Tab-separated table of C-alpha atoms and ligand atoms in Angstrom:
chain	number	residue	atom	x	y	z
E	101	MET	CA	-25.851	-17.548	4.353
E	102	ILE	CA	-22.470	-16.974	5.959
E	103	THR	CA	-22.018	-18.736	9.160
E	104	LEU	CA	-19.805	-18.044	12.095
E	105	ASP	CA	-18.530	-20.526	14.743
E	106	ILE	CA	-17.102	-18.977	17.925
E	107	SER	CA	-16.996	-22.181	19.994
E	108	LYS	CA	-13.276	-22.466	19.512
E	109	ALA	CA	-12.837	-18.991	20.752
E	110	THR	CA	-15.072	-18.949	23.769
E	111	GLN	CA	-13.299	-22.074	25.167
E	112	PHE	CA	-10.547	-19.539	25.921
E	113	LEU	CA	-12.761	-17.089	27.774
E	114	PRO	CA	-14.674	-17.367	31.108
E	115	ARG	CA	-18.177	-18.588	30.789
E	116	GLY	CA	-20.580	-15.839	29.612
E	117	ALA	CA	-17.887	-13.456	28.495
E	118	VAL	CA	-19.340	-13.030	25.057
E	119	GLU	CA	-23.000	-12.966	26.133
E	120	LYS	CA	-22.057	-10.197	28.617
E	121	TYR	CA	-21.796	-7.991	25.495
E	122	ALA	CA	-25.170	-9.022	23.935
E	123	ASP	CA	-27.365	-6.230	24.978
E	124	LYS	CA	-24.729	-3.616	24.419
E	125	ALA	CA	-23.937	-5.089	20.890
E	126	LEU	CA	-27.727	-4.950	19.930
E	127	LYS	CA	-27.941	-1.462	21.251
E	128	ALA	CA	-24.840	-0.501	19.174
E	129	ALA	CA	-26.484	-2.073	16.097
E	130	LYS	CA	-29.645	-0.131	16.738
E	131	ALA	CA	-27.668	3.045	17.295
E	132	LEU	CA	-26.212	2.518	13.885
E	133	GLU	CA	-29.603	1.899	12.344
E	134	GLU	CA	-31.207	4.898	14.003
E	135	ALA	CA	-28.059	7.208	13.616
E	136	THR	CA	-27.826	7.895	17.273
E	137	CYS	CA	-24.181	6.959	17.944
E	138	ALA	CA	-20.879	8.643	17.518
E	139	GLY	CA	-20.002	9.455	13.849
E	140	ASN	CA	-23.614	9.493	13.004
E	141	ASP	CA	-23.100	11.719	10.059
E	142	PHE	CA	-21.193	8.778	8.298
E	143	LEU	CA	-23.898	6.118	8.442
E	144	GLY	CA	-25.237	6.073	4.939
E	145	TRP	CA	-23.643	2.544	4.488
E	146	VAL	CA	-26.012	1.021	6.986
E	147	THR	CA	-28.901	1.105	4.549
E	148	LEU	CA	-26.946	1.488	1.336
E	149	PRO	CA	-27.783	-2.054	0.067
E	150	THR	CA	-31.544	-1.592	0.337
E	151	ASP	CA	-31.279	1.937	-0.784
E	152	THR	CA	-29.502	1.077	-4.032
E	153	THR	CA	-32.125	1.017	-6.760
E	154	ASP	CA	-32.125	-1.131	-9.935
E	155	GLU	CA	-32.110	2.016	-11.962
E	156	PHE	CA	-28.892	3.129	-10.197
E	157	ILE	CA	-27.316	-0.283	-10.804
E	158	SER	CA	-28.178	0.193	-14.591
E	159	GLN	CA	-26.611	3.637	-14.701
E	160	VAL	CA	-23.375	2.190	-13.351
E	161	ASN	CA	-23.444	-0.721	-15.752
E	162	ASP	CA	-24.066	1.616	-18.814
E	163	CYS	CA	-21.067	3.548	-17.821
E	164	ALA	CA	-19.024	0.353	-17.400
E	165	LYS	CA	-20.336	-0.837	-20.755
E	166	THR	CA	-19.150	2.319	-22.543
E	167	LEU	CA	-15.616	2.048	-21.082
E	168	ARG	CA	-15.414	-1.578	-21.822
E	169	GLN	CA	-16.150	-0.876	-25.468
E	170	LEU	CA	-13.711	2.007	-25.736
E	171	CYS	CA	-10.901	0.541	-23.679
E	172	ASP	CA	-8.644	-2.504	-23.504
E	173	THR	CA	-7.294	-1.226	-20.148
E	174	ILE	CA	-8.941	0.696	-17.332
E	175	VAL	CA	-6.827	2.463	-14.731
E	176	VAL	CA	-8.524	3.014	-11.342
E	177	ALA	CA	-6.813	5.779	-9.551
E	178	GLY	CA	-7.666	5.789	-5.694
E	179	ILE	CA	-6.180	4.848	-2.306
E	180	GLY	CA	-7.461	3.409	0.939
E	181	GLY	CA	-11.171	3.301	0.930
E	182	SER	CA	-11.150	4.497	-2.627
E	183	TYR	CA	-9.079	1.472	-3.643
E	184	LEU	CA	-9.105	-1.543	-1.550
E	185	GLY	CA	-12.865	-2.635	-1.861
E	186	ALA	CA	-12.728	-2.792	-5.683
E	187	LYS	CA	-9.416	-4.416	-5.631
E	188	ALA	CA	-10.580	-7.030	-3.277
E	189	VAL	CA	-13.691	-7.959	-5.141
E	190	ILE	CA	-12.014	-7.888	-8.582
E	191	GLU	CA	-9.184	-10.073	-7.475
E	192	ALA	CA	-11.438	-12.611	-5.610
E	193	LEU	CA	-13.570	-13.043	-8.561
E	194	SER	CA	-10.927	-12.872	-11.513
E	195	ASN	CA	-9.078	-15.775	-12.985
E	196	SER	CA	-5.671	-16.030	-11.135
E	197	PHE	CA	-3.748	-15.771	-14.454
E	198	GLN	CA	-5.945	-12.990	-16.132
E	199	TRP	CA	-2.828	-10.974	-17.021
E	200	LEU	CA	-1.514	-13.784	-19.262
E	201	LYS	CA	-4.841	-14.516	-21.020
E	202	THR	CA	-4.899	-13.437	-24.773
E	203	ASP	CA	-8.447	-14.520	-25.357
E	204	ASN	CA	-9.633	-11.954	-22.983
E	205	SER	CA	-12.956	-10.179	-23.567
E	206	ASN	CA	-12.586	-8.108	-20.376
E	207	PRO	CA	-10.319	-5.129	-20.118
E	208	ASN	CA	-7.357	-5.253	-17.828
E	209	ILE	CA	-8.218	-3.380	-14.652
E	210	LEU	CA	-4.977	-1.821	-13.270
E	211	PHE	CA	-4.704	0.314	-10.153
E	212	ALA	CA	-2.749	3.466	-9.435
E	213	GLY	CA	-2.744	6.347	-7.061
E	214	ASN	CA	-2.249	4.048	-4.072
E	215	ASN	CA	1.336	4.722	-3.754
E	216	ILE	CA	3.971	7.280	-4.732
E	217	GLY	CA	6.444	4.893	-6.237
E	218	GLU	CA	8.278	6.590	-9.167
E	219	ASP	CA	9.154	3.268	-10.670
E	220	TYR	CA	5.547	1.913	-10.339
E	221	LEU	CA	4.145	5.004	-12.078
E	222	SER	CA	6.934	5.103	-14.751
E	223	GLU	CA	6.423	1.451	-15.607
E	224	LEU	CA	2.702	1.902	-15.605
E	225	CYS	CA	2.866	4.936	-18.009
E	226	GLU	CA	5.277	2.962	-20.238
E	227	LEU	CA	2.815	0.052	-20.489
E	228	LEU	CA	-0.015	2.263	-21.239
E	229	LYS	CA	1.758	3.701	-24.302
E	230	THR	CA	0.556	0.618	-26.204
E	231	ARG	CA	-3.075	0.461	-24.562
E	232	ARG	CA	-6.251	2.061	-25.459
E	233	PHE	CA	-6.804	3.018	-21.865
E	234	GLY	CA	-9.427	4.819	-19.746
E	235	VAL	CA	-9.312	6.137	-16.367
E	236	ILE	CA	-11.668	6.102	-13.228
E	237	ASN	CA	-10.412	8.762	-10.874
E	238	ILE	CA	-11.909	8.034	-7.487
E	239	SER	CA	-11.431	10.357	-4.380
E	240	LYS	CA	-13.967	11.461	-1.934
E	241	SER	CA	-12.117	14.468	-0.802
E	242	GLY	CA	-10.802	15.005	-4.330
E	243	THR	CA	-7.505	16.277	-2.920
E	244	THR	CA	-5.581	13.170	-1.840
E	245	THR	CA	-1.867	13.483	-2.964
E	246	GLU	CA	-1.266	10.010	-4.110
E	247	THR	CA	-4.381	9.956	-6.255
E	248	ALA	CA	-4.200	13.429	-7.638
E	249	LEU	CA	-0.493	12.802	-8.754
E	250	ALA	CA	-1.294	9.568	-10.428
E	251	PHE	CA	-4.374	11.233	-12.170
E	252	ARG	CA	-2.471	14.177	-13.408
E	253	LEU	CA	0.031	11.820	-15.209
E	254	LEU	CA	-2.813	9.534	-16.483
E	255	LYS	CA	-4.958	12.407	-17.700
E	256	LYS	CA	-2.034	14.001	-19.637
E	257	GLN	CA	-1.153	10.757	-21.288
E	258	CYS	CA	-4.646	9.698	-22.052
E	259	GLU	CA	-5.310	13.170	-23.774
E	260	GLU	CA	-1.980	12.880	-25.665
E	261	GLN	CA	-2.799	9.358	-26.900
E	262	ARG	CA	-6.563	9.740	-27.701
E	263	GLY	CA	-7.062	13.367	-28.130
E	264	LYS	CA	-8.922	15.689	-25.632
E	265	ASP	CA	-12.362	14.951	-27.011
E	266	GLU	CA	-12.130	11.133	-26.870
E	267	ALA	CA	-10.190	11.323	-23.625
E	268	ARG	CA	-13.343	12.894	-22.152
E	269	ARG	CA	-15.394	9.901	-22.976
E	270	VAL	CA	-13.019	7.456	-21.115
E	271	ILE	CA	-12.223	9.444	-18.071
E	272	ILE	CA	-14.805	9.003	-15.281
E	273	ALA	CA	-14.807	10.784	-11.999
E	274	VAL	CA	-16.160	9.175	-8.680
E	275	THR	CA	-16.012	11.967	-6.039
E	276	ASP	CA	-17.900	14.415	-3.859
E	277	ALA	CA	-20.959	16.198	-5.382
E	278	ARG	CA	-19.425	19.704	-4.849
E	279	ARG	CA	-16.121	19.823	-3.147
E	280	GLY	CA	-12.537	19.026	-4.067
E	281	ALA	CA	-10.203	19.311	-7.086
E	282	ALA	CA	-11.441	16.048	-8.739
E	283	ARG	CA	-14.985	17.624	-8.835
E	284	THR	CA	-13.710	20.874	-10.174
E	285	THR	CA	-11.729	19.114	-12.889
E	286	ALA	CA	-14.616	16.768	-13.796
E	287	ASP	CA	-17.057	19.667	-14.122
E	288	LYS	CA	-14.726	21.748	-16.111
E	289	GLU	CA	-13.756	18.856	-18.418
E	290	GLY	CA	-17.278	17.655	-18.759
E	291	TYR	CA	-16.458	14.093	-17.476
E	292	THR	CA	-19.205	11.521	-16.732
E	293	SER	CA	-19.185	11.430	-12.913
E	294	PHE	CA	-20.682	9.627	-9.909
E	295	VAL	CA	-21.110	11.021	-6.492
E	296	ILE	CA	-19.729	9.518	-3.287
E	297	PRO	CA	-22.503	10.212	-0.759
E	298	ASP	CA	-21.517	12.566	1.991
E	299	ASN	CA	-22.661	10.217	4.558
E	300	VAL	CA	-20.549	7.262	3.493
E	301	GLY	CA	-16.799	7.268	4.592
E	302	GLY	CA	-14.016	5.877	2.265
E	303	ARG	CA	-13.581	2.545	3.975
E	304	PHE	CA	-17.384	1.857	3.911
E	305	SER	CA	-17.801	2.964	0.352
E	306	VAL	CA	-17.259	-0.325	-1.603
E	307	LEU	CA	-20.904	-0.632	-2.402
E	308	THR	CA	-21.163	2.831	-3.745
E	309	PRO	CA	-19.804	3.649	-7.365
E	310	VAL	CA	-16.250	3.623	-5.702
E	311	GLY	CA	-16.413	-0.053	-5.798
E	312	LEU	CA	-19.366	-0.745	-8.086
E	313	LEU	CA	-18.113	0.937	-11.130
E	314	PRO	CA	-14.662	-0.806	-11.376
E	315	ILE	CA	-16.233	-4.118	-10.381
E	316	ALA	CA	-18.687	-3.678	-13.388
E	317	CYS	CA	-15.831	-2.620	-15.651
E	318	ALA	CA	-14.124	-5.866	-14.739
E	319	GLY	CA	-17.285	-7.699	-16.058
E	320	PHE	CA	-18.752	-8.759	-12.730
E	321	ASP	CA	-22.429	-8.796	-11.583
E	322	ILE	CA	-22.832	-5.864	-9.212
E	323	ALA	CA	-26.562	-6.433	-8.949
E	324	ALA	CA	-25.706	-9.820	-7.338
E	325	LEU	CA	-23.001	-8.221	-4.997
E	326	VAL	CA	-25.532	-5.757	-3.797
E	327	ASN	CA	-28.291	-8.521	-3.358
E	328	GLY	CA	-25.895	-10.284	-1.066
E	329	ALA	CA	-25.247	-7.346	0.958
E	330	ARG	CA	-28.963	-6.700	1.090
E	331	ASP	CA	-29.701	-10.117	2.593
E	332	MET	CA	-26.882	-9.587	5.113
E	333	GLN	CA	-28.415	-6.113	6.071
E	334	LYS	CA	-31.610	-8.159	6.847
E	335	ALA	CA	-29.749	-10.779	8.641
E	336	THR	CA	-27.885	-8.402	10.968
E	337	ALA	CA	-30.764	-6.007	11.868
E	338	SER	CA	-30.874	-5.023	15.519
E	339	ASP	CA	-34.332	-6.377	16.281
E	340	LEU	CA	-33.024	-9.997	15.730
E	341	PRO	CA	-32.055	-11.780	18.936
E	342	PHE	CA	-28.337	-11.669	19.570
E	343	ASP	CA	-27.620	-15.273	19.038
E	344	LYS	CA	-29.086	-14.859	15.220
E	345	ASN	CA	-26.971	-11.730	14.554
E	346	ILE	CA	-23.631	-12.795	13.303
E	347	SER	CA	-22.279	-9.351	13.078
E	348	ALA	CA	-23.218	-8.605	16.742
E	349	ILE	CA	-21.658	-11.974	17.699
E	350	TYR	CA	-18.441	-11.267	15.870
E	351	ALA	CA	-18.137	-7.893	17.444
E	352	ALA	CA	-19.021	-9.173	20.909
E	353	THR	CA	-16.428	-12.023	20.619
E	354	ARG	CA	-13.497	-9.895	19.414
E	355	ASN	CA	-14.250	-7.359	22.240
E	356	ALA	CA	-14.366	-10.164	24.798
E	357	LEU	CA	-11.033	-11.533	23.501
E	358	TYR	CA	-9.528	-8.185	23.475
E	359	GLN	CA	-10.320	-7.486	27.189
E	360	SER	CA	-8.798	-10.854	27.900
E	361	GLY	CA	-5.397	-9.667	26.455
E	362	LYS	CA	-5.649	-10.722	22.834
E	363	LYS	CA	-4.603	-7.547	21.093
E	364	ILE	CA	-4.069	-8.797	17.601
E	365	GLU	CA	-6.576	-10.514	15.323
E	366	ILE	CA	-5.116	-12.418	12.438
E	367	LEU	CA	-7.535	-12.980	9.502
E	368	ALA	CA	-6.444	-16.302	7.825
E	369	ASN	CA	-7.753	-17.352	4.404
E	370	TYR	CA	-6.980	-20.659	2.506
E	371	GLN	CA	-7.533	-19.097	-1.084
E	372	PRO	CA	-4.991	-16.891	-2.614
E	373	LYS	CA	-7.679	-14.894	-4.350
E	374	LEU	CA	-8.889	-13.553	-1.015
E	375	HIS	CA	-5.607	-11.890	-0.195
E	376	TYR	CA	-7.003	-8.382	-1.007
E	377	VAL	CA	-10.306	-9.111	0.908
E	378	SER	CA	-7.980	-9.249	4.028
E	379	GLU	CA	-6.229	-5.995	2.950
E	380	TRP	CA	-9.747	-4.438	2.715
E	381	TRP	CA	-10.664	-5.787	6.210
E	382	LYS	CA	-7.510	-4.497	7.603
E	383	GLN	CA	-8.247	-1.047	6.585
E	384	LEU	CA	-11.845	-1.263	7.646
E	385	TYR	CA	-10.934	-2.334	11.146
E	386	GLY	CA	-7.557	-0.547	11.517
E	387	GLU	CA	-8.959	2.758	10.696
E	388	SER	CA	-12.124	2.322	12.472
E	389	GLU	CA	-10.850	1.136	15.865
E	390	GLY	CA	-7.316	2.018	16.188
E	391	LYS	CA	-7.625	5.343	18.078
E	392	ASP	CA	-7.672	6.896	21.528
E	393	GLY	CA	-4.866	4.438	22.543
E	394	LYS	CA	-7.151	1.450	21.960
E	395	GLY	CA	-8.017	-1.123	19.221
E	396	ILE	CA	-7.193	-4.676	18.103
E	397	PHE	CA	-4.262	-4.673	15.522
E	398	PRO	CA	-5.685	-6.373	12.376
E	399	ALA	CA	-3.322	-8.588	10.711
E	400	SER	CA	-3.640	-11.203	8.047
E	401	VAL	CA	-2.094	-14.333	6.445
E	402	ASP	CA	-2.684	-16.330	3.422
E	403	LEU	CA	-2.500	-19.961	4.125
E	404	THR	CA	-1.243	-22.594	3.539
E	405	THR	CA	1.503	-20.227	2.000
E	406	ASP	CA	2.283	-18.194	5.202
E	407	LEU	CA	2.339	-21.452	7.450
E	408	HIS	CA	5.797	-21.519	6.030
E	409	SER	CA	6.667	-18.093	7.266
E	410	MET	CA	4.406	-16.769	9.931
E	411	GLY	CA	3.233	-20.263	11.102
E	412	GLN	CA	5.952	-20.485	13.677
E	413	TRP	CA	4.994	-17.216	15.240
E	414	ILE	CA	1.248	-18.078	15.297
E	415	GLN	CA	1.851	-21.463	16.804
E	416	ASP	CA	4.595	-20.412	19.435
E	417	GLY	CA	4.944	-16.777	19.605
E	418	GLU	CA	3.561	-14.344	22.299
E	419	ARG	CA	0.010	-15.462	23.223
E	420	THR	CA	-1.729	-12.078	22.353
E	421	ILE	CA	-3.388	-13.252	19.195
E	422	PHE	CA	-6.666	-14.672	18.053
E	423	GLU	CA	-7.357	-15.941	14.593
E	424	THR	CA	-10.354	-15.504	12.444
E	425	VAL	CA	-10.469	-18.001	9.593
E	426	LEU	CA	-12.301	-17.211	6.361
E	427	SER	CA	-13.166	-20.576	4.944
E	428	VAL	CA	-14.747	-21.187	1.612
E	429	LYS	CA	-17.024	-24.182	1.307
E	430	GLN	CA	-17.044	-24.874	-2.350
E	431	SER	CA	-14.313	-24.088	-4.842
E	432	GLU	CA	-15.117	-23.038	-8.492
E	433	HIS	CA	-13.063	-25.817	-10.184
E	434	THR	CA	-12.521	-29.546	-9.847
E	435	LEU	CA	-9.078	-31.008	-9.666
E	436	THR	CA	-8.117	-34.401	-8.387
E	437	VAL	CA	-4.557	-35.672	-7.624
E	438	PRO	CA	-3.459	-38.123	-10.232
E	439	THR	CA	-2.299	-41.696	-9.696
E	440	ASP	CA	1.456	-42.291	-10.511
E	441	GLU	CA	2.551	-45.889	-10.973
E	442	GLU	CA	6.004	-45.307	-9.696
E	443	ASN	CA	4.964	-43.133	-6.801
E	444	LEU	CA	8.353	-41.536	-6.403
E	445	ASP	CA	7.021	-38.612	-4.555
E	446	GLY	CA	4.987	-40.818	-2.108
E	447	LEU	CA	1.933	-38.923	-2.828
E	448	ASN	CA	-0.362	-41.957	-3.930
E	449	TYR	CA	-2.150	-41.925	-0.645
E	450	LEU	CA	-3.800	-38.740	-1.930
E	451	ALA	CA	-4.660	-40.119	-5.362
E	452	GLY	CA	-8.159	-39.472	-6.471
E	453	LYS	CA	-8.705	-36.770	-3.813
E	454	ARG	CA	-9.740	-33.308	-4.838
E	455	ILE	CA	-7.032	-30.596	-4.270
E	456	ASP	CA	-9.609	-28.934	-2.109
E	457	GLU	CA	-9.900	-31.847	0.179
E	458	VAL	CA	-6.282	-31.638	0.960
E	459	ASN	CA	-6.662	-27.899	1.480
E	460	LYS	CA	-9.604	-28.555	3.853
E	461	MET	CA	-7.570	-31.001	5.848
E	462	ALA	CA	-4.794	-28.468	6.085
E	463	GLU	CA	-7.200	-25.982	7.278
E	464	LEU	CA	-8.631	-28.321	9.915
E	465	GLY	CA	-5.122	-29.577	10.954
E	466	THR	CA	-3.976	-26.026	11.313
E	467	GLN	CA	-6.930	-25.029	13.389
E	468	MET	CA	-6.490	-27.805	15.741
E	469	ALA	CA	-2.734	-26.972	16.063
E	470	HIS	CA	-3.428	-23.320	16.686
E	471	ILE	CA	-5.950	-24.161	19.286
E	472	ASP	CA	-3.567	-26.466	20.993
E	473	GLY	CA	-1.019	-23.682	20.800
E	474	GLY	CA	-3.406	-21.328	22.670
E	475	VAL	CA	-4.904	-19.335	19.813
E	476	PRO	CA	-8.517	-18.681	20.092
E	477	ASN	CA	-10.170	-19.437	16.694
E	478	LEU	CA	-13.357	-17.954	14.997
E	479	ARG	CA	-14.437	-19.636	11.803
E	480	LEU	CA	-16.411	-17.743	9.179
E	481	VAL	CA	-17.715	-19.864	6.370
E	482	ILE	CA	-18.891	-18.603	3.156
E	483	GLU	CA	-20.484	-20.906	0.516
E	484	ARG	CA	-18.314	-19.838	-2.521
E	485	VAL	CA	-16.448	-17.039	-3.868
E	486	ASP	CA	-18.892	-15.200	-6.053
E	487	GLU	CA	-20.536	-11.725	-6.209
E	488	TYR	CA	-23.456	-12.722	-3.953
E	489	ASN	CA	-21.399	-14.202	-1.226
E	490	LEU	CA	-18.824	-11.388	-1.355
E	491	GLY	CA	-21.696	-8.912	-0.987
E	492	GLN	CA	-22.887	-10.766	2.106
E	493	LEU	CA	-19.172	-10.798	3.534
E	494	ILE	CA	-18.696	-7.074	2.942
E	495	TYR	CA	-21.845	-6.174	4.870
E	496	PHE	CA	-21.250	-8.666	7.580
E	497	PHE	CA	-17.743	-7.172	8.255
E	498	GLU	CA	-18.963	-3.404	7.949
E	499	LYS	CA	-21.855	-3.983	10.431
E	500	GLY	CA	-19.466	-6.083	12.739
E	501	CYS	CA	-16.997	-3.166	12.567
E	502	GLY	CA	-19.612	-0.438	13.414
E	503	ILE	CA	-20.790	-2.470	16.318
E	504	SER	CA	-17.229	-3.404	17.544
E	505	GLY	CA	-16.009	0.112	17.386
E	506	LEU	CA	-19.058	1.241	19.522
E	507	LEU	CA	-18.379	-1.492	21.962
E	508	LEU	CA	-14.831	-0.258	22.338
E	509	GLU	CA	-16.262	3.166	22.851
E	510	VAL	CA	-14.412	4.870	20.153
E	511	ASN	CA	-15.962	6.723	17.025
E	512	PRO	CA	-15.601	4.094	14.410
E	513	PHE	CA	-16.297	6.607	11.677
E	514	ASP	CA	-13.381	9.115	11.809
E	515	GLN	CA	-9.574	8.805	11.179
E	516	PRO	CA	-7.901	11.848	12.706
E	517	GLY	CA	-4.607	9.909	12.827
E	518	VAL	CA	-4.189	9.906	9.042
E	519	GLU	CA	-3.560	13.612	9.016
E	520	ALA	CA	-0.306	13.643	10.933
E	521	TYR	CA	1.900	12.360	8.026
E	522	LYS	CA	0.205	14.596	5.423
E	523	ARG	CA	0.921	17.714	7.397
E	524	ASN	CA	4.629	16.885	7.673
E	525	MET	CA	4.869	15.758	3.999
E	526	PHE	CA	3.225	18.966	2.797
E	527	LYS	CA	5.461	21.022	4.823
E	528	LEU	CA	8.635	19.303	3.607
E	529	LEU	CA	7.412	19.661	0.069
E	530	GLY	CA	6.644	23.339	0.519
E	531	LYS	CA	3.024	23.184	-0.200
E	532	PRO	CA	1.446	26.718	0.367
E	533	GLY	CA	-0.167	27.184	3.689
E	534	TYR	CA	1.967	24.469	5.568
P	1366	PA5	O1	-11.328	5.310	4.676
P	1366	PA5	C1	-11.103	6.474	4.505
P	1366	PA5	O2	-11.640	7.493	4.754
P	1366	PA5	C2	-9.661	6.654	3.832
P	1366	PA5	O3	-8.938	5.466	3.811
P	1366	PA5	C3	-9.759	7.237	2.432
P	1366	PA5	O4	-10.588	6.358	1.732
P	1366	PA5	C4	-8.544	7.582	1.739
P	1366	PA5	O5	-7.684	8.324	2.580
P	1366	PA5	C5	-8.753	8.224	0.415
P	1366	PA5	O6	-9.419	9.281	0.496
P	1366	PA5	P1	-10.121	10.136	-0.666
P	1366	PA5	O7	-11.200	9.238	-1.277
P	1366	PA5	O8	-10.664	11.437	-0.231
P	1366	PA5	O9	-9.051	10.329	-1.763
């Protein structure tokens, strides 16, 4: 199971500062489970892992199998919670050089609808001219402009290249059961579709078909992902004591740090493949907690890469930060440093060591330096980067987020702030009614 060490954070806090939140954190966990808290119409994610049946996983896998047979490229259109979870898991599990591989039995999974870049969309459409591509159109509201724009282009091009009938077989909708333009189009065109449950908000939806379908299309084991989440659901149940519940401990610690003036949390990883896990985490915590003039600002760094850019700030900048390190115990490959007779680079002192050992020492050395520099440090350890462990991690962060938002006394499940830019943009563009 994932472990969490907070001892290097509590040394910066008065004695008992985390335990002070213990009762409240367990009450918050219970309120999430019993749906008695703010935002209680968006708590479907709490029991999603144990509610997901083998039969449902098979349905998603069957759809993915069809797409994998008919397509060399699958474009996933979606933004925010309808994008980041799938992107995070697929990036974490894929070969780092997937794009350059010619012996690929897996389709390329590309993403669109997460920006309004004309160059991005033009270059994508150009690339797709030579591809047998399919589209997964993901939008809970079914009306998000970024996604709808990309889908309009992709649908047209797919129909032109494959004909309307075949296009219908390779365009899939993941959307609301009844509402929104994506549902209307899916029903009219007769697309295969999956429903995003009413009671699961976008940023908590990676374990619904929003994440599961693209992840299955990329060739990964979604049953193992859900299993990992299921085990974490049990391990973070509110009837467990506080000191056994790592989501409650995480939520309590970050709130204690926040109250002590640490306004920014930096999630640090030492594996480049985890970059988008941090992006997903930023959305989860940023949209859930940043409201009513409150909330920890979630930031992230990829290390050791960013030690050569943000390292200076973390070490010596304003002391309003704390760091949560996401550490992976075991890497998937073995590579040792070779001996070199001439030793011109002076690296023979590392000869015979695993690259991962060098990375782990960089991690430890950085932790020590940051603590010396006054940065409280939480350390999350996952066994390895596979479906099962990512499933655990996803649920751990979701539960932690729900508890943490309730400790902060905000509604963690709404996002009223994201409407402001939309209203202005629609008005500027002359959308009827604005
Ligand atoms: O978490 C959220 O609710 C948002 O980030 C949404 O996922 C995002 O705005 C996309 O919305 P939709 O799925 O309705 O297109």
